[in-house]
Short mmCIF file of C-alpha atoms in Angstrom, two decimals:
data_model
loop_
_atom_site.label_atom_id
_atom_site.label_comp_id
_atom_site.label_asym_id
_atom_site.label_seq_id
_atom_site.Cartn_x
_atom_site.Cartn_y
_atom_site.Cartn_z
CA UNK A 147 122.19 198.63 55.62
CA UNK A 148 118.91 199.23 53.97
CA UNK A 149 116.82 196.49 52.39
CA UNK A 150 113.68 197.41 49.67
CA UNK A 151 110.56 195.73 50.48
CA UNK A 152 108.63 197.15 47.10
CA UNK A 153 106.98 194.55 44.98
CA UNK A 154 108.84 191.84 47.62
CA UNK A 155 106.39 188.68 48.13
CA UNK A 156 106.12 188.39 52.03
CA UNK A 157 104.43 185.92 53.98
CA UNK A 158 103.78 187.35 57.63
CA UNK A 159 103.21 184.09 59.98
CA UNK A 160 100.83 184.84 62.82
CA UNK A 161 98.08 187.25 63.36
CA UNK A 162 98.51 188.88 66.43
CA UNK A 163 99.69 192.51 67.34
CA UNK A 164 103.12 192.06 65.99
CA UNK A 165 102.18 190.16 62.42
CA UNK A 166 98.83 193.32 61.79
CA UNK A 167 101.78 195.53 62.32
CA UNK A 168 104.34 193.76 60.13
CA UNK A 169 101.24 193.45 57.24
CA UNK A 170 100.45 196.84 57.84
CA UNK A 171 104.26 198.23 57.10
CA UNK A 172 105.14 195.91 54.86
CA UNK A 173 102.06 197.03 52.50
CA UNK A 174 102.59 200.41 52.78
CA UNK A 175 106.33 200.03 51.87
CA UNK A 176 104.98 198.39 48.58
CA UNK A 177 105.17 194.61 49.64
CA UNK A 178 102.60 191.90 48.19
CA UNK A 179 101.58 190.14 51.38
CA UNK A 180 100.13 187.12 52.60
CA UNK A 181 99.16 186.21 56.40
CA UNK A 182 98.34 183.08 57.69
CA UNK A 183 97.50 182.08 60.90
CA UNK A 184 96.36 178.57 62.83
CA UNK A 185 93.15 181.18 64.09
CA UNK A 186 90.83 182.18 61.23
CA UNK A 187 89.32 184.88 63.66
CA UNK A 188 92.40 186.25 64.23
CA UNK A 189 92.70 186.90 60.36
CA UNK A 190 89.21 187.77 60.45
CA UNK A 191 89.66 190.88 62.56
CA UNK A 192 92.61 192.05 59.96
CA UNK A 193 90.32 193.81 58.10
CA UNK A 194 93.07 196.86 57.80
CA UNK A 195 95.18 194.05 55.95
CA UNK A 196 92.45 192.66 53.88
CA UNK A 197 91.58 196.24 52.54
CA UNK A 198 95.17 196.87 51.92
CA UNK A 199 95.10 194.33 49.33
CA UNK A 200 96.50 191.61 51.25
CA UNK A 201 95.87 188.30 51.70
CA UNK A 202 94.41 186.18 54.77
CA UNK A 203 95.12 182.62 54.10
CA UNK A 204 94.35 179.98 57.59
CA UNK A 205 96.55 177.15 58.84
CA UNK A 206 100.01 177.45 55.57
CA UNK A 207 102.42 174.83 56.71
CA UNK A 208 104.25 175.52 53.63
CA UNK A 209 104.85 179.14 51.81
CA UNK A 210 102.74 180.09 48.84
CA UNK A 211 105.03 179.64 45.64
CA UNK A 212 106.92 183.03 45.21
CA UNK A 213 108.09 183.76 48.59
CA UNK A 214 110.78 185.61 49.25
CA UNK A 215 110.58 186.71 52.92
CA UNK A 216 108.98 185.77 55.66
CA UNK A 217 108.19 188.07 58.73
CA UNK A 218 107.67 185.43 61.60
CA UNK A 219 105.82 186.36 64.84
CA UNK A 220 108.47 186.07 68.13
CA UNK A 221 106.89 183.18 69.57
CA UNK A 222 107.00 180.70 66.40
CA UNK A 223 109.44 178.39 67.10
CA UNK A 224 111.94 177.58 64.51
CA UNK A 225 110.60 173.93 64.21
CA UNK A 226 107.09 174.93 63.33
CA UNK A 227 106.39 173.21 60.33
CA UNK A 228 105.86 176.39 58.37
CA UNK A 229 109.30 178.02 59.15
CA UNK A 230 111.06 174.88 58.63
CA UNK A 231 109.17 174.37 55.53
CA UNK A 232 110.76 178.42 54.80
CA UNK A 233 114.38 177.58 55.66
CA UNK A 234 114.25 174.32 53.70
CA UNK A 235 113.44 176.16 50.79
CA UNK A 236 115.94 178.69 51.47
CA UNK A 237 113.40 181.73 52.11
CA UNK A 238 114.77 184.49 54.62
CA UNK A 239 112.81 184.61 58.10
CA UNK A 240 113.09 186.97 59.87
CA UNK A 241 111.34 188.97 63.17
CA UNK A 242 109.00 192.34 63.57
CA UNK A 243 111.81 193.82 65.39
CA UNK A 244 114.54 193.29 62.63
CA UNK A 245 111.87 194.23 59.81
CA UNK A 246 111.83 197.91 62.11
CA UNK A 247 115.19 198.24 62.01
CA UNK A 248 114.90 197.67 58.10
CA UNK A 249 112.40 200.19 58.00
CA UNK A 250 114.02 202.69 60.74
CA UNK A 251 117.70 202.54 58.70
CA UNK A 252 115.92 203.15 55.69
CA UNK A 253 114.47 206.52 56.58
CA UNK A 254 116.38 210.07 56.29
CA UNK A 255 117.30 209.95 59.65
CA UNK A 256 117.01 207.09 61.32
CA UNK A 257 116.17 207.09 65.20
CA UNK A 258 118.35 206.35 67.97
CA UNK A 259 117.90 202.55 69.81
CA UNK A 260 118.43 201.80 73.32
CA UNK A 261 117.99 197.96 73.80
CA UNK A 262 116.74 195.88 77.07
CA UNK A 263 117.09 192.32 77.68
CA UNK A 264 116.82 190.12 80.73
CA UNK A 265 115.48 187.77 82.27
CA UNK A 266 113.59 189.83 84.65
CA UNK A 267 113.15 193.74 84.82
CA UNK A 268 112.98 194.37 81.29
CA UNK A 269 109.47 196.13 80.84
CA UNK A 270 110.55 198.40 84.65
CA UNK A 271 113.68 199.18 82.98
CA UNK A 272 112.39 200.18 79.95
CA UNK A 273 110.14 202.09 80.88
CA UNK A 274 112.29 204.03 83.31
CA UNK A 275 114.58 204.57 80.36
CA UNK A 276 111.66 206.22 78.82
CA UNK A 277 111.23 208.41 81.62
CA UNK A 278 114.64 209.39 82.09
CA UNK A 279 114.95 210.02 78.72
CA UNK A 280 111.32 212.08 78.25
CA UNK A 281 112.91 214.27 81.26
CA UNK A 282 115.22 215.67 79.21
CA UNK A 283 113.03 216.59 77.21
CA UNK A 284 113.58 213.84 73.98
CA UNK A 285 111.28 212.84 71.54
CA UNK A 286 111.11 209.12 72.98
CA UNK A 287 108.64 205.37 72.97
CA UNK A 288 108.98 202.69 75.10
CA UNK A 289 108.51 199.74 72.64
CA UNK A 290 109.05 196.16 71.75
CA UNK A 291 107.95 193.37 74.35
CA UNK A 292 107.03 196.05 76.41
CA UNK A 293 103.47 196.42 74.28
CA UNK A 294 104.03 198.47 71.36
CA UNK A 295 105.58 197.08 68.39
CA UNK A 296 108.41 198.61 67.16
CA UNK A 297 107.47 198.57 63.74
CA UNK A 298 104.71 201.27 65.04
CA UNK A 299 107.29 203.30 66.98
CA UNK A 300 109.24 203.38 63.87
CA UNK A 301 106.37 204.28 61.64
CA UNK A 302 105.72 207.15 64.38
CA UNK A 303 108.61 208.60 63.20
CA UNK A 304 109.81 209.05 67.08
CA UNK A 305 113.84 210.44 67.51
CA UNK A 306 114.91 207.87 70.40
CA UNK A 307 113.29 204.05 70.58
CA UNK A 308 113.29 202.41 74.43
CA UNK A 309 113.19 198.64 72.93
CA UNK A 310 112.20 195.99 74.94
CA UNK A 311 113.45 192.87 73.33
CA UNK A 312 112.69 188.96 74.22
CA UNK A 313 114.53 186.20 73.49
CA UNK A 314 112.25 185.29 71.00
CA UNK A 315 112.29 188.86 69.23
CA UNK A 316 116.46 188.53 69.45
CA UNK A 317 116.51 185.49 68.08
CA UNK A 318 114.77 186.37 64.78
CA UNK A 319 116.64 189.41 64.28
CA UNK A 320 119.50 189.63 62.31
CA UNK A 321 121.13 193.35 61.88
CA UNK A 322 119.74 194.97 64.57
CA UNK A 323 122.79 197.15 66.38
CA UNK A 324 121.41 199.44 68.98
CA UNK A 325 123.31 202.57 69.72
CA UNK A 326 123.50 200.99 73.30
CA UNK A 327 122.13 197.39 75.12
CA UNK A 328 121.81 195.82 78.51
CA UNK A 329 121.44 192.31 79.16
CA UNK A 330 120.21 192.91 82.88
CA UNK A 331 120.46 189.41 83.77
CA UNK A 332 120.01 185.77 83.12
CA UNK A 333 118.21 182.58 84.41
CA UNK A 334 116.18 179.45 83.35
CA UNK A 335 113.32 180.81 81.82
CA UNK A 336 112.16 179.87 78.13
CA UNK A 337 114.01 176.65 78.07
CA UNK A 338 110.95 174.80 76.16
CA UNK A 339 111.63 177.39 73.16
CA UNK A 340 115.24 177.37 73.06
CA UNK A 341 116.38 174.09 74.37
CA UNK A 342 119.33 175.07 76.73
CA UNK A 343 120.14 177.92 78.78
CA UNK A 344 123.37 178.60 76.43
CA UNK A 345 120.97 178.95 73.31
CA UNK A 346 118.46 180.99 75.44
CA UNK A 347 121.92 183.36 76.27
CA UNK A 348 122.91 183.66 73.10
CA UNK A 349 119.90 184.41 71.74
CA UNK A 350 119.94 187.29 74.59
CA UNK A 351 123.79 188.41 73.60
CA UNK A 352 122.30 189.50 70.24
CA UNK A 353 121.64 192.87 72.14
CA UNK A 354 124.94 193.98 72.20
CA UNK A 355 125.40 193.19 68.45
CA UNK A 356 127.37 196.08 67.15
CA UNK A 357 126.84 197.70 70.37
CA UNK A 358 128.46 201.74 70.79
CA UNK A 359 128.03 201.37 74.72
CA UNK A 360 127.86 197.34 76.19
CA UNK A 361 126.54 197.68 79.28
CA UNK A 362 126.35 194.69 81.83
CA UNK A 363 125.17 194.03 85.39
CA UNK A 364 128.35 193.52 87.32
CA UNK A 365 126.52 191.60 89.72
CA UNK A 366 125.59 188.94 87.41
CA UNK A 367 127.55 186.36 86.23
CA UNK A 368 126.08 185.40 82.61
CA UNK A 369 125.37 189.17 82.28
CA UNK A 370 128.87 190.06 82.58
CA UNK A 371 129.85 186.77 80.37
CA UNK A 372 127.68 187.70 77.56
CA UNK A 373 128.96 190.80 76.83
CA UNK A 374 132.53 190.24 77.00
CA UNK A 375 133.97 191.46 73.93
CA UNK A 376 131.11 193.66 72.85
CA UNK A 377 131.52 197.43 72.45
CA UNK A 378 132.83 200.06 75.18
CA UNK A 379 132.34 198.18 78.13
CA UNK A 380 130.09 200.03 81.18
CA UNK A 381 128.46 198.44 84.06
CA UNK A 382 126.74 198.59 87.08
CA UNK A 383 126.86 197.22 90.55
CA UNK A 384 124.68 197.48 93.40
CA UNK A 385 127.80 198.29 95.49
CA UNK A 386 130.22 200.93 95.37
CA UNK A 387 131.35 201.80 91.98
CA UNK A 388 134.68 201.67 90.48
CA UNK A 389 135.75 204.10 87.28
CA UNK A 390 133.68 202.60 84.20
CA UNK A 391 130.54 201.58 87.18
CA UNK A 392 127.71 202.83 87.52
CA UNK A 393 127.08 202.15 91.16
CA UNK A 394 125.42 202.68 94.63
CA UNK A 395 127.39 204.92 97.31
CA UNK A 396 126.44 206.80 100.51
CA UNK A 397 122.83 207.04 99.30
CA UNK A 398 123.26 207.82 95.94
CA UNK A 399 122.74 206.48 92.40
CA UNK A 400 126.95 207.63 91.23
CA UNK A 401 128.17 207.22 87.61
CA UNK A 402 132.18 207.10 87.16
CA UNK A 403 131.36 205.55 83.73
CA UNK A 404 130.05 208.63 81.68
CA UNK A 405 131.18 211.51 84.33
CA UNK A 406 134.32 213.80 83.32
CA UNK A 407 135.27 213.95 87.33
CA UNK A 408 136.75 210.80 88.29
CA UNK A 409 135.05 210.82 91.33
CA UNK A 410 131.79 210.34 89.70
CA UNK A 411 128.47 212.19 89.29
CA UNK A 412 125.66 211.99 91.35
CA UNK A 413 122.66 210.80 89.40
CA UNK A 414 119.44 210.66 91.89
CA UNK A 415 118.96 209.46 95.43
CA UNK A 416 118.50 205.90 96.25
CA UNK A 417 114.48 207.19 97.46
CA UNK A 418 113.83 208.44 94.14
CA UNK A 419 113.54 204.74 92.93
CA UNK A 420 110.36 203.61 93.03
CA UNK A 421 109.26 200.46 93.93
CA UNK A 422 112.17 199.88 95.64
CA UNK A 423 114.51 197.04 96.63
CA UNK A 424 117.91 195.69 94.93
CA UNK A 425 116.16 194.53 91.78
CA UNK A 426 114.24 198.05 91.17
CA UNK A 427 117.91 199.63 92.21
CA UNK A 428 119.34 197.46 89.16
CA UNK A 429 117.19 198.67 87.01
CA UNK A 430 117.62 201.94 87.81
CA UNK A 431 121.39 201.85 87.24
CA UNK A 432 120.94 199.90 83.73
CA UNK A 433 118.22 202.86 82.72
CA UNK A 434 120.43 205.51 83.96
CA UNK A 435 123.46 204.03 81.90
CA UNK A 436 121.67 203.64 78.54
CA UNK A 437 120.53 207.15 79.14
CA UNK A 438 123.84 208.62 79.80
CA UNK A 439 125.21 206.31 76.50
CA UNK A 440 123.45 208.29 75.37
CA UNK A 441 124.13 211.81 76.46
CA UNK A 442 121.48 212.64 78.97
CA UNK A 443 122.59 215.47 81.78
CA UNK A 444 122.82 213.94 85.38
CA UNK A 445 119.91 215.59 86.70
CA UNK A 446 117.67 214.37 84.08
CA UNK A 447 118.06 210.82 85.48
CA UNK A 448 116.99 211.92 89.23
CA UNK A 449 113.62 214.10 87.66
CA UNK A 450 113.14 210.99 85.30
CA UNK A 451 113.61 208.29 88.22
CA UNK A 452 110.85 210.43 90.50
CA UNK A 453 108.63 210.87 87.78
CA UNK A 454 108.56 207.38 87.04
CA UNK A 455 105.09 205.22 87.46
CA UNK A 456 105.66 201.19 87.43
CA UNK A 457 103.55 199.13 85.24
CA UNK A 458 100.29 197.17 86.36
CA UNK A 459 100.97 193.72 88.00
CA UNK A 460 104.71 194.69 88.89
CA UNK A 461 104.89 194.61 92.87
CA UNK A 462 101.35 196.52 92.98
CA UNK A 463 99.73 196.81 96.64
CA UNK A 464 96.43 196.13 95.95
CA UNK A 465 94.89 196.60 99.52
CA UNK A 466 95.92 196.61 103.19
CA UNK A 467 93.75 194.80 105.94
CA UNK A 468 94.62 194.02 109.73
CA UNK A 469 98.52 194.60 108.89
CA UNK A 470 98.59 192.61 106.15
CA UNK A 471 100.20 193.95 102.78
CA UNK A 472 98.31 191.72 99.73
CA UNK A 473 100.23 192.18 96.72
CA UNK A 474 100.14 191.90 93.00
CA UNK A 475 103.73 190.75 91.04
CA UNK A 476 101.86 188.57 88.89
CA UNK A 477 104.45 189.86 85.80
CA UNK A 478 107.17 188.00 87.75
CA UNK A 479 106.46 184.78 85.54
CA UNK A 480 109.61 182.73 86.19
CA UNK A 481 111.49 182.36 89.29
CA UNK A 482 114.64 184.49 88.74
CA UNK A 483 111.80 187.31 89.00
CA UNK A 484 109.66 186.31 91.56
CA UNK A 485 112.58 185.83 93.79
CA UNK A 486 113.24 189.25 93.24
CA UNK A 487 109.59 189.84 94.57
CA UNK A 488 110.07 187.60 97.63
CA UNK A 489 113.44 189.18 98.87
CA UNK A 490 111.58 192.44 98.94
CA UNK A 491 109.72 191.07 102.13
CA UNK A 492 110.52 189.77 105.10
CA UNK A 493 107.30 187.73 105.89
CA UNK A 494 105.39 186.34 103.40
CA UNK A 495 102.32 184.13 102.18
CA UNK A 496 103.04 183.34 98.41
CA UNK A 497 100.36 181.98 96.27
CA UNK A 498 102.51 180.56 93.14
CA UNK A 499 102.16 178.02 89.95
CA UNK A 500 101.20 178.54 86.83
CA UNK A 501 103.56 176.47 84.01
CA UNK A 502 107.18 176.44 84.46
CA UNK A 503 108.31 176.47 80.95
CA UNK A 504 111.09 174.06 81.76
CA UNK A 505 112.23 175.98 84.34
CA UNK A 506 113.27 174.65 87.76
CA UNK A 507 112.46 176.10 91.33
CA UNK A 508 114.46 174.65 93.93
CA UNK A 509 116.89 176.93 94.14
CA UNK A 510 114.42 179.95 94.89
CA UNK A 511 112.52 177.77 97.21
CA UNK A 512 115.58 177.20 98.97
CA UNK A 513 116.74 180.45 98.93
CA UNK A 514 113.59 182.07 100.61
CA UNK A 515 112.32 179.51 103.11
CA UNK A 516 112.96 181.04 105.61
CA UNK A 517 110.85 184.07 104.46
CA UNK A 518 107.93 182.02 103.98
CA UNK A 519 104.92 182.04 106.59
CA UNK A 520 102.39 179.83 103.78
CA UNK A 521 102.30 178.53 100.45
CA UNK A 522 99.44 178.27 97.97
CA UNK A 523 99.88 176.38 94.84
CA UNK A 524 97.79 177.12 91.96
CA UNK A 525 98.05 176.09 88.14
CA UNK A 526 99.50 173.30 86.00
CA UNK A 527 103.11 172.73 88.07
CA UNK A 528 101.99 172.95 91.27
CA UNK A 529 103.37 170.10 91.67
CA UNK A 530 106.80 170.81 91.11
CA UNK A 531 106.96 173.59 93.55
CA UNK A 532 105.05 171.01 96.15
CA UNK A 533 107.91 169.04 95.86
CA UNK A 534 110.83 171.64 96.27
CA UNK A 535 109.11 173.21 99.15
CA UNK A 536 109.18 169.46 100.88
CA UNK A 537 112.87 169.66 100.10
CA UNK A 538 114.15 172.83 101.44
CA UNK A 539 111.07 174.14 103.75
CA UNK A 540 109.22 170.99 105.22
CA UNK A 541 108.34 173.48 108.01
CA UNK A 542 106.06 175.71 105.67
CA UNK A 543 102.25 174.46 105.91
CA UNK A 544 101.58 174.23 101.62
CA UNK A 545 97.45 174.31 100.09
CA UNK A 546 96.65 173.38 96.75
CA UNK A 547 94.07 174.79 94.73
CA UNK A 548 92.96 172.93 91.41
CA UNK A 549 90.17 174.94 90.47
CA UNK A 550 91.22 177.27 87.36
CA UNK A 551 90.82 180.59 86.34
CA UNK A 552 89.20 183.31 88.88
CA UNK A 553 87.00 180.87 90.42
CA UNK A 554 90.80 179.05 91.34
CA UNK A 555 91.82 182.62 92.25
CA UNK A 556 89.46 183.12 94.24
CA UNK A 557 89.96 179.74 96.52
CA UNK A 558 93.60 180.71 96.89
CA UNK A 559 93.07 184.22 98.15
CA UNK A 560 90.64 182.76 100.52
CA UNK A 561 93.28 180.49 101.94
CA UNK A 562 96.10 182.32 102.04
CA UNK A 563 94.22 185.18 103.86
CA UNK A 564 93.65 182.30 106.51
CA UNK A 565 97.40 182.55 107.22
CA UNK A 566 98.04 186.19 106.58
CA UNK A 567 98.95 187.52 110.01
CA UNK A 568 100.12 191.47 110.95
CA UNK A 569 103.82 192.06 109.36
CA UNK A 570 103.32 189.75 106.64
CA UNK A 571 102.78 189.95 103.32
CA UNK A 572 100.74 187.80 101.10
CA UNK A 573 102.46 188.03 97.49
CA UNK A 574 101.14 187.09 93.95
CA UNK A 575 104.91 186.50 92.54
CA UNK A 576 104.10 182.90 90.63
CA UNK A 577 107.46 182.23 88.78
CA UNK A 578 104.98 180.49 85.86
CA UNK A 579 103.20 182.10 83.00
CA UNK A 580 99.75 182.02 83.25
CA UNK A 581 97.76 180.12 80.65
CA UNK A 582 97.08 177.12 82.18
CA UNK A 583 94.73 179.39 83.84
CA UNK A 584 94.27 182.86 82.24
CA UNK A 585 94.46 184.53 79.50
CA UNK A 586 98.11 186.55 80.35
CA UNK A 587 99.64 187.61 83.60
CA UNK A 588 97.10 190.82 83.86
CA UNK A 589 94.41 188.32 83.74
CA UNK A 590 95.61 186.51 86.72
CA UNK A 591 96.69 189.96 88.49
CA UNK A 592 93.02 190.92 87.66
CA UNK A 593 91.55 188.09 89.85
CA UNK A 594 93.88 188.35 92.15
CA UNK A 595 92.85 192.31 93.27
CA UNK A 596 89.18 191.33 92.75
CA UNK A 597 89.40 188.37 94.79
CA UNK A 598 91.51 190.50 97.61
CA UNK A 599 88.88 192.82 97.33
CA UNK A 600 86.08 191.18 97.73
CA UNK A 601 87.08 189.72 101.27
CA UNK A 602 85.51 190.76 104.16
CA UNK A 603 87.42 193.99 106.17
CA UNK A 604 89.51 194.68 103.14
CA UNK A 605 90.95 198.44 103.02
CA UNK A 606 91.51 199.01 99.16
CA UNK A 607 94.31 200.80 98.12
CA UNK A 608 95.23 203.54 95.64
CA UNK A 609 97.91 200.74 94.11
CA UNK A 610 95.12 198.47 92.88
#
């Protein structure tokens, strides 16, 4: 399906990387556009837009007379008075993501999309995709949540799109049907936006919308739930596969999914993954399965795993002193990922808060007490975390910092390196999003390497 945007009226709501790129398309596709935003210097700096012939208007809770579309940033909610004011007037809203695939369907040849949701591992898996992919020598992005918008990618004119997709960008699209999706897994997270963990699910199913190749994490229950019914089946299991897996055995990524020899093909060796641990191996497996949905060669995925470099702020060691391993996972920003980060150690000073979006943490406090040497608490739910660490690991000596921003960062370094001992080590893995405190999570992993850094005996690293 192709929609025409030409002489359309659009309102684009929000001026941030996503809503310039959205302006930016829609006006060279022939759209009159409007942006508003609650930030006047946001709409100040569109000066692209502005020249374009389109029009900055501050703080609209209602659309200009005219409207047709809107083009909604992914993190307006639906209740925001402006897109309720849209649906009550029965204007179209839609996302950046689904205006791409507008854009993307309507060109001569349209590029192939390979679509990753999760709760955690999105942005590793994606990006590994885009290795794998790159390896066999494709014309491929990694886009979407992941930093580029996918409008952009689109616009690039690139042959294969690695799509990172949120909740929120999957909730405001409408026709999007990727050649292949993953949902890698699913926990409370988001649960402010969308109310209930079912909504915040189905608004993650909408990956496998139309779906050629379904894929699922066998190992996860709401995974494998929300894609029952969806396109050809494949998963993957961090055990031994069975025919249709994508699996771990004797050493060995092995796909009997894609493979014409029932006993599989041999993909790449668990040591070419990189960070490692079960959650990096999962994400390995979903990357290796969208890329052989979509026809890559089995050795492409092993030169594509070992070429692969992991994102800032994603289990980064930032410096080593007197046996003690300091380390940056400030992306994990809920606590399906930063238990992912904990299991990955066996000994460990965590300095964690930040604000829980609804989100609840005894169950990874109780599943990695016994793990923990130290706690220190920073940010806006500290408290919350105080308390579940009183339930399940009374035994675990717990510091809270109030202070904010790197000054706060700075305190809890300094106490946590007060309990760091040889063997253990002392983890930024939060499970909150960080603007209580910061300005994003690479803020916060920012002042966390500085303030590691700047204590006394500290061996930097080539990770920081």
């Amino acid at each position: 399906m192709t929609r025409t945007l030409r002489d359309r009226r659009v309102l684009v709501a929000g001026a941030g990387v996503s809503g310039r790129s959205a302006a930016e398309a829609l006006l060279a596709a022939g759209a009159e556009v409007t942006v508003t935003d609650a930030s006047e210097e946001r709409l100040a700096a569109l000066d692209s837009v502005r020249t374009g012939g389109g029009r900055l208007l501050p703080g609209l809770l209602e659309p200009p007379a005219g409207t047709d579309l809107v083009v909604t940033s992914p993190g307006w909610r639906p209740g925001t008075p402006l897109l309720a004011a849209a649906a009550t007037a029965g204007i179209e809203i839609i996302g950046e993501v689904e205006l791409a695939w507008w854009l993307d369907r309507a060109r001569p040849e349209p590029a192939d999309w390979l679509a990753v949701t999760g709760t955690n591992g999105k942005t590793t898996t994606v990006t590994m995709l885009e290795s794998v992919l790159r390896a066999a020598g494709l014309d491929v992005v990694a886009c979407g949540n992941v930093g580029l918008p996918v409008v952009d990618a689109v616009r690039a004119g690139h042959r294969v799109l690695a799509v990172e997709l949120s909740s929120f960008q999957l909730h405001w699209s409408r026709s999007l049907a990727a050649q292949a999706g993953v949902v890698l897994n699913l926990a409370d997270d988001h649960l402010d936006w969308h109310g209930t963990l079912d909504a915040y699910g189905a608004a993650k199913a909408k990956v496998y919308a139309g779906n050629v190749v379904a894929v699922h994490n066998a190992d996860d229950e709401w995974s494998t739930r929300l894609s029952t019914g969806a396109g050809r089946p494949v998963s993957f299991t961090l055990g031994a596969p069975e025919p249709g897996q994508l699996g771990i055995a004797g050493g060995t990524l092995l796909d009997r999914a894609f493979a014409d020899d029932p006993a599989g093909d041999v993909l790449a060796d668990v040591a070419d993954v990189h960070p490692g641990g079960p959650h990096n191996l999962a994400n390995a497996l979903a990357a290796a399965a969208l890329a052989r949905a979509h026809g890559v060669p089995a050795d492409a995925v092993a030169r594509g795993l070992r070429a692969f470099e992991p994102g800032a702020h994603r289990s980064v060691v930032v410096a080593e002193t007197r046996g003690t391993t300091w380390v940056d996972d400030s992306k994990a920003t809920n606590p399906h990922a930063a238990d992912a980060a904990l299991r990955a150690h066996e000994r460990v000073v965590w300095i964690a808060g930040g604000l829980l979006k609804g989100a609840d943490v005894d169950e990874l406090v109780a599943r990695n007490a016994g793990r923990l040497a130290a706690v220190v608490l920073i940010g806006r739910d500290r408290a919350a975390f105080a308390e579940a660490l009183a339930r399940h690991a009374p035994h675990v000596p717990v510091e809270q910092v109030s202070a904010g921003d790197d000054a706060g960062m700075s305190q809890a370094v300094t106490r946590a390196a007060a309990h760091a001992a040889p063997g253990t080590a002392v983890l930024l893995a939060p499970a909150a999003a960080s603007m209580d405190m910061f300005t994003d999570y690479a803020h916060r992993g920012r002042a966390f390497a500085d303030a590691v850094r700047a204590l006394p005996a500290t061996a930097p690293t080539t990770g920081g």
